[in-house]
mmCIF file of C-alpha atoms in Angstrom:
data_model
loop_
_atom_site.group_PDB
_atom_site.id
_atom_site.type_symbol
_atom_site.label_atom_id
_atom_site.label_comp_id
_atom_site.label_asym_id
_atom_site.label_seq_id
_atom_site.Cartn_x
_atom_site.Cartn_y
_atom_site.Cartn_z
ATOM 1 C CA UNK A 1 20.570 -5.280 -67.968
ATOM 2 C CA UNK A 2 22.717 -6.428 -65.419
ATOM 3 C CA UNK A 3 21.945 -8.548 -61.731
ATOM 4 C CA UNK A 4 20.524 -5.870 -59.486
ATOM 5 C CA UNK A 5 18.255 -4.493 -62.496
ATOM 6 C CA UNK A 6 16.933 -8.007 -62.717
ATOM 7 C CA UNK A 7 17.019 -8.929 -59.302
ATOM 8 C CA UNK A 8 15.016 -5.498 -58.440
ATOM 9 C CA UNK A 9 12.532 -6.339 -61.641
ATOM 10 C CA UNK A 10 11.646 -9.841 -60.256
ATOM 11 C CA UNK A 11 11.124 -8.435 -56.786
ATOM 12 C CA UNK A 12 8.444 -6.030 -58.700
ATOM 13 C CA UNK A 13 6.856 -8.429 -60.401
ATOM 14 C CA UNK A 14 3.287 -9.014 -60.549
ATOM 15 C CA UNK A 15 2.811 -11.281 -63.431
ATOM 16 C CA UNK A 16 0.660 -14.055 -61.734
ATOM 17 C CA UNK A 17 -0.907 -14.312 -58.396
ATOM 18 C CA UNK A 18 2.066 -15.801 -56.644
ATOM 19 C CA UNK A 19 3.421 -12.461 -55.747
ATOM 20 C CA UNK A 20 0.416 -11.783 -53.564
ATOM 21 C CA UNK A 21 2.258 -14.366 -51.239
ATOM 22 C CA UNK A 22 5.335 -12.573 -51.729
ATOM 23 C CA UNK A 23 6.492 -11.510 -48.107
ATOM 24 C CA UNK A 24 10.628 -11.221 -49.107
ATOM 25 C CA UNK A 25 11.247 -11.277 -52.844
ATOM 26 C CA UNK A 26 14.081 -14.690 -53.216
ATOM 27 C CA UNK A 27 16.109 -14.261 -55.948
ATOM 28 C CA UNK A 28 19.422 -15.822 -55.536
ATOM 29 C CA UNK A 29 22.667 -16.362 -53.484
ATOM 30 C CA UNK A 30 26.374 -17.597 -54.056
ATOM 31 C CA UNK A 31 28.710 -16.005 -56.089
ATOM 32 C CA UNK A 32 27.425 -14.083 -59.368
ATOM 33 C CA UNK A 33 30.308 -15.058 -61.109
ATOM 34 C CA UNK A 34 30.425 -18.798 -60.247
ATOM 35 C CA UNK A 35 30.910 -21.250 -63.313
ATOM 36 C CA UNK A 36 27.598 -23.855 -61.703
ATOM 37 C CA UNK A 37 24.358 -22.756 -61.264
ATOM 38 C CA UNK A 38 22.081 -24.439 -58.824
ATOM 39 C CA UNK A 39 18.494 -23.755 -59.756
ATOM 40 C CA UNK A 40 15.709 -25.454 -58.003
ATOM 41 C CA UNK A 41 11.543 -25.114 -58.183
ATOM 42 C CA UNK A 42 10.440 -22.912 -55.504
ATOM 43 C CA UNK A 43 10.820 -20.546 -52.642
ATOM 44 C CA UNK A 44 8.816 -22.459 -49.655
ATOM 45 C CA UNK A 45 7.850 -20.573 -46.036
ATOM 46 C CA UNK A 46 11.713 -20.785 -44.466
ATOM 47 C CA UNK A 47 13.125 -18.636 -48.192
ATOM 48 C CA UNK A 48 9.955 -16.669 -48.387
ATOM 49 C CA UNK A 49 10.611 -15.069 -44.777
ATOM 50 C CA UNK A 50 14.175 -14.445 -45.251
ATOM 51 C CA UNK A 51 14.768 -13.685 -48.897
ATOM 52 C CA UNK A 52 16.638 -16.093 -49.913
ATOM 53 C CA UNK A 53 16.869 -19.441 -51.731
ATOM 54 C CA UNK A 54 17.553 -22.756 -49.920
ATOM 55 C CA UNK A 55 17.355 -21.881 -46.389
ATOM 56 C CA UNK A 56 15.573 -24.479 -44.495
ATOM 57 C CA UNK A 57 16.164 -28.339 -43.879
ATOM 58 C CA UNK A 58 16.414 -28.597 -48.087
ATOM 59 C CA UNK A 59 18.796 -25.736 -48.178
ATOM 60 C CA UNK A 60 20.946 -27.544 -44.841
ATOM 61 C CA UNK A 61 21.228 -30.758 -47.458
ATOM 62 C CA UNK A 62 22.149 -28.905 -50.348
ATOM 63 C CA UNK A 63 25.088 -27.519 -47.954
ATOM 64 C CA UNK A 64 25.700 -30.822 -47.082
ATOM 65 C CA UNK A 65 26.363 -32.234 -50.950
ATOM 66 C CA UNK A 66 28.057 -28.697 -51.329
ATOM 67 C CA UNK A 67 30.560 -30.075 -48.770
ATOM 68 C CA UNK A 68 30.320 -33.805 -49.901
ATOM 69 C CA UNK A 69 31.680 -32.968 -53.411
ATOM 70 C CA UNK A 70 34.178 -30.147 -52.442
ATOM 71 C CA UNK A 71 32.550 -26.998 -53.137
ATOM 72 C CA UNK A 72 31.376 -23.597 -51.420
ATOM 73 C CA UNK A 73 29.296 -20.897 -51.552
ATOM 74 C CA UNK A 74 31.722 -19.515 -53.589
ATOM 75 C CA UNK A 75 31.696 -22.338 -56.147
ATOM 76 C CA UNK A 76 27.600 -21.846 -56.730
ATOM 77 C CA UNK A 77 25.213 -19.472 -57.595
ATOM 78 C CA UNK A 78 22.083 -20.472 -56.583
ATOM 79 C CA UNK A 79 18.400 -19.695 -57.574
ATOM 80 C CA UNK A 80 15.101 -20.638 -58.154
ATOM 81 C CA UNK A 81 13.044 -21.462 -61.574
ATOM 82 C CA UNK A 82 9.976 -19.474 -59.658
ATOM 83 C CA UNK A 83 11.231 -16.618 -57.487
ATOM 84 C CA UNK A 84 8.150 -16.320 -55.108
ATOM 85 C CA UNK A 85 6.994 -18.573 -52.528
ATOM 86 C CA UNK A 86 4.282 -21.311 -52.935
ATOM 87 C CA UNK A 87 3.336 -23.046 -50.223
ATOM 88 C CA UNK A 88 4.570 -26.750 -49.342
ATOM 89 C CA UNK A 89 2.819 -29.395 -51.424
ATOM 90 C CA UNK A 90 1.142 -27.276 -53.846
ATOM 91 C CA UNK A 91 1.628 -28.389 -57.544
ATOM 92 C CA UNK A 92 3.621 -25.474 -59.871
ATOM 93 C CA UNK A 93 0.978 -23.748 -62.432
ATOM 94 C CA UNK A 94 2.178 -23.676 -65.854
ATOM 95 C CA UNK A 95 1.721 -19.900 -66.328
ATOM 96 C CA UNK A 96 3.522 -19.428 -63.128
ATOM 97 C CA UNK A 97 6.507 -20.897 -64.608
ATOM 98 C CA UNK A 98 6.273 -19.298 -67.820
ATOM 99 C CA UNK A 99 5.690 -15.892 -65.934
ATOM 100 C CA UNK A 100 9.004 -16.482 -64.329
ATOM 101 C CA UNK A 101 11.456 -18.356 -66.901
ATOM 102 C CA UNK A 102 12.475 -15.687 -68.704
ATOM 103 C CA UNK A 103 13.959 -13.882 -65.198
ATOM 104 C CA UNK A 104 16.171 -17.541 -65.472
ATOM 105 C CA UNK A 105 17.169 -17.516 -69.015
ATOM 106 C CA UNK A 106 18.593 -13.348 -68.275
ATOM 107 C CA UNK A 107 20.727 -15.055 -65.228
ATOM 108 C CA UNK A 108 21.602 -17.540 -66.989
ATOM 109 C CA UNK A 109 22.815 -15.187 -69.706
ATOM 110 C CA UNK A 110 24.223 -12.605 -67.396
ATOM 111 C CA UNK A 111 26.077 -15.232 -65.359
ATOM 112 C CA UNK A 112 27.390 -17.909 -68.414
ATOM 113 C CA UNK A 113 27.881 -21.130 -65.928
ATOM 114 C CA UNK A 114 29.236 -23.659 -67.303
ATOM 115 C CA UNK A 115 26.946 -26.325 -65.931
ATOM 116 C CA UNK A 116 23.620 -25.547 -64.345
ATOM 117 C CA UNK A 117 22.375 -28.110 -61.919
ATOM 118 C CA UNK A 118 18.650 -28.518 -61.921
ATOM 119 C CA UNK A 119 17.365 -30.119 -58.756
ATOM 120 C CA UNK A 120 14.042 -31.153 -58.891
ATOM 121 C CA UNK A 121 11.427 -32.428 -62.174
ATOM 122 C CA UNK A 122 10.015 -28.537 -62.714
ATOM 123 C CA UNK A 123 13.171 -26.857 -62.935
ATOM 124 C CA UNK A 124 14.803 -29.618 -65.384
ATOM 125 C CA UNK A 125 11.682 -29.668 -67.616
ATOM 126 C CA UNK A 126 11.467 -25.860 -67.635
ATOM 127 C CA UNK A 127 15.076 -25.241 -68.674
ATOM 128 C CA UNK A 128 15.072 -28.350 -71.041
ATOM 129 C CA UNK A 129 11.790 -27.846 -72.938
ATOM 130 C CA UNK A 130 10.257 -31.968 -72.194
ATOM 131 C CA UNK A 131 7.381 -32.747 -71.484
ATOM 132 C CA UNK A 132 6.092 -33.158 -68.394
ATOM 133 C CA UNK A 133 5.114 -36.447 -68.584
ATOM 134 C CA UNK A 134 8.726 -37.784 -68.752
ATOM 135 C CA UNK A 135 9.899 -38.922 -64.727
ATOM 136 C CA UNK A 136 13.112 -37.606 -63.554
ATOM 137 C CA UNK A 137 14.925 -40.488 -63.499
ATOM 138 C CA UNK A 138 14.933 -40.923 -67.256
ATOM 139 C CA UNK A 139 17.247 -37.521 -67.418
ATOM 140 C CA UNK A 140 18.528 -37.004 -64.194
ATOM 141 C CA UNK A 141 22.412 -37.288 -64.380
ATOM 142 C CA UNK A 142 22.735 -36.873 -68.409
ATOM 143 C CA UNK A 143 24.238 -33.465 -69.521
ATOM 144 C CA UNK A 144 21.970 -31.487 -72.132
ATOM 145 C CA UNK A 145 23.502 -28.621 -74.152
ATOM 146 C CA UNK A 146 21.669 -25.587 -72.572
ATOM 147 C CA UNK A 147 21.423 -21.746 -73.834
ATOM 148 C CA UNK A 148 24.275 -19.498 -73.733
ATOM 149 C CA UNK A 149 27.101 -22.637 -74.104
ATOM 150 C CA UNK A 150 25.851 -23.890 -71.119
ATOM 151 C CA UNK A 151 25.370 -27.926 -70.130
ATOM 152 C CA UNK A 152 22.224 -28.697 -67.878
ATOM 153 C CA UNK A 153 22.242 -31.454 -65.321
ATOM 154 C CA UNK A 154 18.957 -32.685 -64.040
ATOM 155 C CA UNK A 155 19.033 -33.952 -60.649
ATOM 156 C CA UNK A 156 16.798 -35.105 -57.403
ATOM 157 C CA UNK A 157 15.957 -32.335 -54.893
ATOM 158 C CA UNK A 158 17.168 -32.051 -51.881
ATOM 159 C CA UNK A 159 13.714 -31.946 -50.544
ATOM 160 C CA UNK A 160 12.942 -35.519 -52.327
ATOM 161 C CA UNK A 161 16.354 -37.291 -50.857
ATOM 162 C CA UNK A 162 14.910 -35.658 -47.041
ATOM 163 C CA UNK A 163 11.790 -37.430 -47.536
ATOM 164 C CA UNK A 164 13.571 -40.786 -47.936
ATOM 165 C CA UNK A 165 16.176 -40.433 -44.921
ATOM 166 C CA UNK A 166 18.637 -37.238 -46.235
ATOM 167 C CA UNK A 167 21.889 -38.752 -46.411
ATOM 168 C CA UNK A 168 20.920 -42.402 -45.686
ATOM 169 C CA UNK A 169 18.632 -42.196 -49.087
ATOM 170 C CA UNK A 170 19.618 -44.458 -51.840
ATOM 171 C CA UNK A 171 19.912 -41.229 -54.017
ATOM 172 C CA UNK A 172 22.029 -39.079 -52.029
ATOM 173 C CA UNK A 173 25.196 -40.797 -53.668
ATOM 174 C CA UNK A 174 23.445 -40.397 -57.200
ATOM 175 C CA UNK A 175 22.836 -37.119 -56.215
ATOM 176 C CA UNK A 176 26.973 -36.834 -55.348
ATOM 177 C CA UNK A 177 28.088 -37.878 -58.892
ATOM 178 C CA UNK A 178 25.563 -35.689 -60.510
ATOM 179 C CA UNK A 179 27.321 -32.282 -58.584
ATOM 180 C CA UNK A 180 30.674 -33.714 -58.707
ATOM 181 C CA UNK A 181 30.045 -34.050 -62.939
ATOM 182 C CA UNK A 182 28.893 -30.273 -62.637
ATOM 183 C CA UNK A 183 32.080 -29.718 -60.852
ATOM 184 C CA UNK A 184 34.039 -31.760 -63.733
ATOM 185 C CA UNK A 185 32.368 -29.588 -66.499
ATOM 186 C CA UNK A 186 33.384 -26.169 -64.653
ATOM 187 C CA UNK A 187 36.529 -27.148 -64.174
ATOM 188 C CA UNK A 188 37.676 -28.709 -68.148
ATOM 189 C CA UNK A 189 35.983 -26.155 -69.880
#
């Protein structure tokens, strides 16, 4: 299988009710063959009517760090652990994420990063198998030996650092260090 087989697949799917919301299908942008991955939770309304990931005030921040720690669009690949839309505020279903991992885990193996940065607490206990119980902050900014030879990074969401001031949150230079260690890994291995 390769990206646009996938990609096209996902855009099909109609595994759980989530797709009934589906207005563009969001699967990913950034460079296929990019050594970091950038995976966060969820499609909201802004990705949802334009098809891709990380397009509204989240998706401006993310540019933002992208900038902050030296990299492009052409550095990052950059997707979504659930590939249609929920809307703002709702909590992620279980089977909705189990519907949708295993589109991850096939671009994770069809792209082999050597980091993948997880932004947010669904995406970095999806990908690393905890429990849901644990808080972010007990993982966020350690390095976890994913699938495939890759190393996971769990780190805050963009979305979380807007609600505490965007680049005036106490986080957003956490944040920094976690994509500039992603940026470390791509570049040593």
């Amino acid at each position: 299988m390769d990206l646009e087989t996938l990609q096209q697949s996902a855009a099909e799917c109609m595994l759980c009710e989530l797709h009934k919301g589906r207005i563009n299908p969001v699967f990913a942008k950034g460079n296929p063959s990019a050594r970091i991955m950038i995976c966060g939770m969820v499609p909201a309304d802004e990705e949802n009517k334009v098809g891709l990931p990380f397009v509204g005030r989240a998706g401006q921040l993310l540019d933002k760090i992208l900038v902050d720690v030296g990299l492009t669009l052409d550095d990052v690949y950059i997707t979504n652990l659930v590939k249609c839309y929920l809307a703002a505020g709702l909590p992620l279903n279980p089977s909705w994420v189990e519907s949708c991992l295993p589109y991850l885990i096939v671009q994770i193996d069809l792209i082999r990063p050597k980091a993948v940065l997880c932004v947010g607490k669904d995406a970095s206990i999806a990908l690393l198998g905890m429990d849901s119980k644990i808080a972010l902050g007990k993982v966020r900014g350690k390095v976890f030996d994913g699938a495939f030879g890759t190393r996971i990074i769990p780190t805050y969401h963009p979305s979380y650092l807007l609600r505490g001031g965007g680049v005036n949150h106490k986080s957003y230079p956490t944040v920094l260090e976690d994509f500039q260690l992603a940026k470390e890994i791509h570049l040593t291995n």
